[in-house]
PDB file of C-alpha atoms in Angstrom:
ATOM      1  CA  UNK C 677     -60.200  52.192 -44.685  1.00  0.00           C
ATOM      2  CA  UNK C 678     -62.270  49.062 -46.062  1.00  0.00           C
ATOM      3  CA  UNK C 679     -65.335  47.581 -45.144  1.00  0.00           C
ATOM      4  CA  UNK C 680     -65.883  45.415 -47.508  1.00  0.00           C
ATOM      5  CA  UNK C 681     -63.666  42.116 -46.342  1.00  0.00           C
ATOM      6  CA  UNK C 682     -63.789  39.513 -43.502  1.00  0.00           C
ATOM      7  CA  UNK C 683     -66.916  39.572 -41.261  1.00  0.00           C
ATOM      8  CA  UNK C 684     -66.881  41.928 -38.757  1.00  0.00           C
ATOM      9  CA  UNK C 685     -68.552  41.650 -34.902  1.00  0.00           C
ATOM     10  CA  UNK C 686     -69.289  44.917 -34.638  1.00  0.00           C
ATOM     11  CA  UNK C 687     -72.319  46.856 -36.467  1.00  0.00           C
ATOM     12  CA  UNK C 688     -70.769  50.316 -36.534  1.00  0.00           C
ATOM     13  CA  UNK C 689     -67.830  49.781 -38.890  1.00  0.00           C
ATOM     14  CA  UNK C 690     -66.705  53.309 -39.239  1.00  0.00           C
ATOM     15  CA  UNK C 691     -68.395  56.792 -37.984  1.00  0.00           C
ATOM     16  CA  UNK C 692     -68.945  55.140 -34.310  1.00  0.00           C
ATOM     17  CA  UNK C 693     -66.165  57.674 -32.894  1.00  0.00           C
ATOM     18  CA  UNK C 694     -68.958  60.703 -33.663  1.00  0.00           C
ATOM     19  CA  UNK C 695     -72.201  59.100 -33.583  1.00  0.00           C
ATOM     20  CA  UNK C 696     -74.582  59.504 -30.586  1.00  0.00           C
ATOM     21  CA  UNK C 697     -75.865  55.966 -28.807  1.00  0.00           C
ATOM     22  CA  UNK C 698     -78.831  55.794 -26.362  1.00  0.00           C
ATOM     23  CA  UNK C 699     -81.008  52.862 -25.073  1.00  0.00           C
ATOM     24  CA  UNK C 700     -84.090  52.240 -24.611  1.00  0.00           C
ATOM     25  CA  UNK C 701     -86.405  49.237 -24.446  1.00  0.00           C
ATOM     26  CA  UNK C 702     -87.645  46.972 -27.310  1.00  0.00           C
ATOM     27  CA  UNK C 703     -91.333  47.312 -27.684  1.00  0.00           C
ATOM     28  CA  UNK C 704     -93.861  45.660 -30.420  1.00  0.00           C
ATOM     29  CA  UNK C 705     -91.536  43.088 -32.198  1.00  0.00           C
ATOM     30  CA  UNK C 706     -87.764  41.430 -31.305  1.00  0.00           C
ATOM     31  CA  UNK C 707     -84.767  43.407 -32.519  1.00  0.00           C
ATOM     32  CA  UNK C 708     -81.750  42.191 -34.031  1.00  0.00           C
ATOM     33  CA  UNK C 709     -78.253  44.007 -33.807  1.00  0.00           C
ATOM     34  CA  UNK C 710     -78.387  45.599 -37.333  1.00  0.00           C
ATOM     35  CA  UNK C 711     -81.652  46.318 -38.088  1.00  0.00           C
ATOM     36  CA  UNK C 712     -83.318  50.183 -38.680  1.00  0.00           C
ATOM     37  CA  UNK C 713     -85.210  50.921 -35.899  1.00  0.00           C
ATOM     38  CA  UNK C 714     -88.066  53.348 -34.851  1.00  0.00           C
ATOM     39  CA  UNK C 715     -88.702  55.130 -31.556  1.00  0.00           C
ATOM     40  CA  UNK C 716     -92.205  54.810 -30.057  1.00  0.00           C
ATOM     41  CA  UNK C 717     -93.349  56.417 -27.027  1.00  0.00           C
ATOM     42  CA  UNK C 718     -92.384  53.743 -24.584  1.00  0.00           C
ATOM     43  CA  UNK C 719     -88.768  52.414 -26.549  1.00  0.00           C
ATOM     44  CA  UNK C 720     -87.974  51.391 -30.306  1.00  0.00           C
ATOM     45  CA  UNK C 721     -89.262  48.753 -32.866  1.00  0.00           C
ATOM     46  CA  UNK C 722     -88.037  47.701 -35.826  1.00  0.00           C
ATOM     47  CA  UNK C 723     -88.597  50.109 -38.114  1.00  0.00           C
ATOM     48  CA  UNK C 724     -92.227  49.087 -39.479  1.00  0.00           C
ATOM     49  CA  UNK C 725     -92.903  51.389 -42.515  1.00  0.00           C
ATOM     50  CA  UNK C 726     -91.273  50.303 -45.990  1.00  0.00           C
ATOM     51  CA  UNK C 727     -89.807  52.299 -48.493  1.00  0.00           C
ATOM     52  CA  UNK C 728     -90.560  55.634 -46.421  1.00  0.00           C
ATOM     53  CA  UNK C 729     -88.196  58.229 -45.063  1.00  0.00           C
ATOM     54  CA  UNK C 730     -87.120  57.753 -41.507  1.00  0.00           C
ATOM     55  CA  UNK C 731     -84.267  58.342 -38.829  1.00  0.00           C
ATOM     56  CA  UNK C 732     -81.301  56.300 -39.740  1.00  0.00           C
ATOM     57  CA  UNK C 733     -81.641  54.718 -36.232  1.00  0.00           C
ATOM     58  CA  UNK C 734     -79.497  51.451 -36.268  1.00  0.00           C
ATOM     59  CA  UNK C 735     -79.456  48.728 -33.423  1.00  0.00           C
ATOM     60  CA  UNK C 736     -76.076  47.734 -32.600  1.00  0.00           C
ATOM     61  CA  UNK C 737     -74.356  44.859 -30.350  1.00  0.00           C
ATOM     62  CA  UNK C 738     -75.246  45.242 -26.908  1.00  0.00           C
ATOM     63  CA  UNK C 739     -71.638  44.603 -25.442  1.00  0.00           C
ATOM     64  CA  UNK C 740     -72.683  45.818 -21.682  1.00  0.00           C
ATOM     65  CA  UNK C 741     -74.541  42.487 -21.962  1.00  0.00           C
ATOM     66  CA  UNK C 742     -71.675  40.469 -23.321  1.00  0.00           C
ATOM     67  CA  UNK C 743     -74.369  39.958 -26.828  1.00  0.00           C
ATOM     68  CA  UNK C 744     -73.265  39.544 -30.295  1.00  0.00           C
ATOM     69  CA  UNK C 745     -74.445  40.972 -33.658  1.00  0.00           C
ATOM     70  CA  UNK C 746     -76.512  38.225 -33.803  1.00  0.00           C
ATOM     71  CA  UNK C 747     -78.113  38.192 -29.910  1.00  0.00           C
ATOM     72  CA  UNK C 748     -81.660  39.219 -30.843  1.00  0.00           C
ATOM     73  CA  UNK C 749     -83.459  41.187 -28.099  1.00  0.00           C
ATOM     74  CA  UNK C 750     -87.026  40.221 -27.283  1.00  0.00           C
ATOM     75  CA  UNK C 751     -89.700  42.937 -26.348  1.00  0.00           C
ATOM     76  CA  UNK C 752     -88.853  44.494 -23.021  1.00  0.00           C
ATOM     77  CA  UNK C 753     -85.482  44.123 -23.463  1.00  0.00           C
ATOM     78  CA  UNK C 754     -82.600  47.195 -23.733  1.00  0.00           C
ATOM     79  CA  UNK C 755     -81.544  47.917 -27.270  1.00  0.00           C
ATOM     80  CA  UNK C 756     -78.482  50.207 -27.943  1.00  0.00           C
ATOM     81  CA  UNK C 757     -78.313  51.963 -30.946  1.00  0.00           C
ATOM     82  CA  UNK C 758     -77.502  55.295 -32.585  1.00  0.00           C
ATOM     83  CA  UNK C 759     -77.768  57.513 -35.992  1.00  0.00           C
ATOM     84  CA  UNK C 760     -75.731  55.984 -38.623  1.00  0.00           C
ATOM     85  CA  UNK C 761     -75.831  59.151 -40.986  1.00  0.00           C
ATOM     86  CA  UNK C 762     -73.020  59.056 -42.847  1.00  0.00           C
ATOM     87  CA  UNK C 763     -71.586  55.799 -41.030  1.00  0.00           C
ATOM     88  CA  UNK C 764     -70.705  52.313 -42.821  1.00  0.00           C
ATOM     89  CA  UNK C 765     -72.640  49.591 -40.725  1.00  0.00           C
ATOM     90  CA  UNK C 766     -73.228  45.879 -41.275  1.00  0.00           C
ATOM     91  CA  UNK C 767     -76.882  45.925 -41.577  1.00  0.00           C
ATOM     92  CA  UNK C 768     -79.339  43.085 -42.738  1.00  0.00           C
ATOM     93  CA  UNK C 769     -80.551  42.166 -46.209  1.00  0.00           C
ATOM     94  CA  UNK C 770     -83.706  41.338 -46.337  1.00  0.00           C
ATOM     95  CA  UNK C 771     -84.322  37.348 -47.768  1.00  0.00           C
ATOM     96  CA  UNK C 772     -85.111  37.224 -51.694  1.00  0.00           C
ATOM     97  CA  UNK C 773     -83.072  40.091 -52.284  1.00  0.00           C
ATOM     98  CA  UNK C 774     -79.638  40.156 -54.608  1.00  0.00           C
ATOM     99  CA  UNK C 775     -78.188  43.160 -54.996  1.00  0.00           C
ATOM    100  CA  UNK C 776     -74.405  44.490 -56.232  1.00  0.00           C
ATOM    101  CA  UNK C 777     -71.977  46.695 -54.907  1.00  0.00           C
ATOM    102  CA  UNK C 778     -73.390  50.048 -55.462  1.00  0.00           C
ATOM    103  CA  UNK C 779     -77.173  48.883 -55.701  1.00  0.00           C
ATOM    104  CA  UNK C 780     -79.664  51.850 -53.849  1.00  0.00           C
ATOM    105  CA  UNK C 781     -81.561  50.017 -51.019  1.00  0.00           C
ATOM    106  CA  UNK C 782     -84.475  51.279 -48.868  1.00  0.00           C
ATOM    107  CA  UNK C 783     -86.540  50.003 -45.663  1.00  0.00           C
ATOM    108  CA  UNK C 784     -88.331  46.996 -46.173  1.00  0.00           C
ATOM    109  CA  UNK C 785     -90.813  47.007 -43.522  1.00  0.00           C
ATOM    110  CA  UNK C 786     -89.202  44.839 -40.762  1.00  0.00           C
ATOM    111  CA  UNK C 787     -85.835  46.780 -40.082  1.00  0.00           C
ATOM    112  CA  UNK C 788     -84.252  45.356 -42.993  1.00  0.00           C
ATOM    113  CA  UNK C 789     -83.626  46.127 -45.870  1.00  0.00           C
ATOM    114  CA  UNK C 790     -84.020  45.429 -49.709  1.00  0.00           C
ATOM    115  CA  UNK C 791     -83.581  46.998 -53.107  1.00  0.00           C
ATOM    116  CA  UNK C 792     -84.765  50.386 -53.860  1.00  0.00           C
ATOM    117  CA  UNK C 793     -87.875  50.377 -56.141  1.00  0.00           C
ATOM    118  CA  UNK C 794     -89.788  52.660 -58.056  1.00  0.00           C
ATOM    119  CA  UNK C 795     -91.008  55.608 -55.805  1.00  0.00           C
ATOM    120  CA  UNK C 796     -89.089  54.505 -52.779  1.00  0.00           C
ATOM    121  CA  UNK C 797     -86.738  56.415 -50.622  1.00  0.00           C
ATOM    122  CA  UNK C 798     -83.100  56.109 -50.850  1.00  0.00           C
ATOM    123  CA  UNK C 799     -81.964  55.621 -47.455  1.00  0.00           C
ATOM    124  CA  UNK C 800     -78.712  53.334 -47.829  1.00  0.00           C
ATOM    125  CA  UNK C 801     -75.751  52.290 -50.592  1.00  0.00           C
ATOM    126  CA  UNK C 802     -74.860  48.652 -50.819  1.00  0.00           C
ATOM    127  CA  UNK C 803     -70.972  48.207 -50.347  1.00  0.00           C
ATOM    128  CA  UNK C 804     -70.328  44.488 -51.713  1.00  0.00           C
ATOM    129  CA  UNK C 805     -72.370  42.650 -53.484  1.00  0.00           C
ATOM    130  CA  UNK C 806     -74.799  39.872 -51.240  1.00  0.00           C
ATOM    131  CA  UNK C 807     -76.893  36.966 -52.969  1.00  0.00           C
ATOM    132  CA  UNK C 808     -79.620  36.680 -50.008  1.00  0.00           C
ATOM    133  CA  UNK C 809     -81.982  34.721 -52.284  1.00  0.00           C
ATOM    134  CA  UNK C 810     -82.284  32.189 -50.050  1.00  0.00           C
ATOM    135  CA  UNK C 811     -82.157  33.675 -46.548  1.00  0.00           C
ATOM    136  CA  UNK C 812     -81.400  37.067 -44.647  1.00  0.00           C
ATOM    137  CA  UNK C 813     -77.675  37.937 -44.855  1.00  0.00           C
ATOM    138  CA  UNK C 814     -75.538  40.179 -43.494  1.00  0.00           C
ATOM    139  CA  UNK C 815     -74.297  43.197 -45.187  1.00  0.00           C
ATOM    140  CA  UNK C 816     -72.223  45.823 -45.425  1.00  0.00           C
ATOM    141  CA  UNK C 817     -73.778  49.547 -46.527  1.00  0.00           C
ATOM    142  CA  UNK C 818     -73.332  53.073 -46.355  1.00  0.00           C
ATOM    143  CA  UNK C 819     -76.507  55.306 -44.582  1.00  0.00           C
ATOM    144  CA  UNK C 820     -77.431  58.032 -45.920  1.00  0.00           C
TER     145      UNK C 820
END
């Protein structure tokens, strides 16, 4: 199976037959289908610390609502999402990044993500290359 043509709607583009969903609500900052997310005590965030290991927790389309990947959900809202271990999703490059097909990327501090540096942790594989130099962009990875 590819990933890597067309644009899907969905975030979960394979593995979402095994992986485990819940939902809670957005707290601290507004949530985009996509991005890596962190619990807190009261929901999830955006996952807020870059370059550091962390649950793969990814946000994905909140269809019981009728939303798209791009419906962002504002803080009190429900976010769905699960552990994309092992699972190609269409996650978010972070703006100012290019990277290729291949190219090791990592947290970047906002739920997005960007190209691994020096001393930072591995968390997903590019799977095309994206030119996001001037703006976010969609894009398609595999988690670690």
């Amino acid at each position: 199976m590819t990933t890597t043509t067309g644009n899907p709607y969905t975030i979960f583009l394979t593995g979402r037959d095994r992986t485990v969903f819940d939902e809670v609500a957005v707290t601290d900052a507004v949530v985009k289908p996509g991005m890596f997310l962190a619990r807190t005590a009261t929901g999830a965030r955006p996952q807020n610390v870059a370059a550091a290991a962390a649950p793969s927790l990814v946000a994905t389309e909140a269809t019981v609502f009728e939303g798209t990947i791009e419906t962002e959900l504002a803080v009190g809202e429900r976010v769905q999402f699960g552990n994309a271990s092992g699972c190609h999703v269409y996650a978010i490059l972070l703006s100012g990044e290019n990277v290729a097909a291949g190219a090791k990327l990592t947290h970047d501090g906002t739920g997005k993500l960007a190209a691994l540096g020096v001393d930072e942790v591995w968390i997903a594989t590019a799977l095309e290359a994206v030119d996001a130099s001037a703006a976010d962009k969609r894009i398609r990875v595999e988690v670690l």
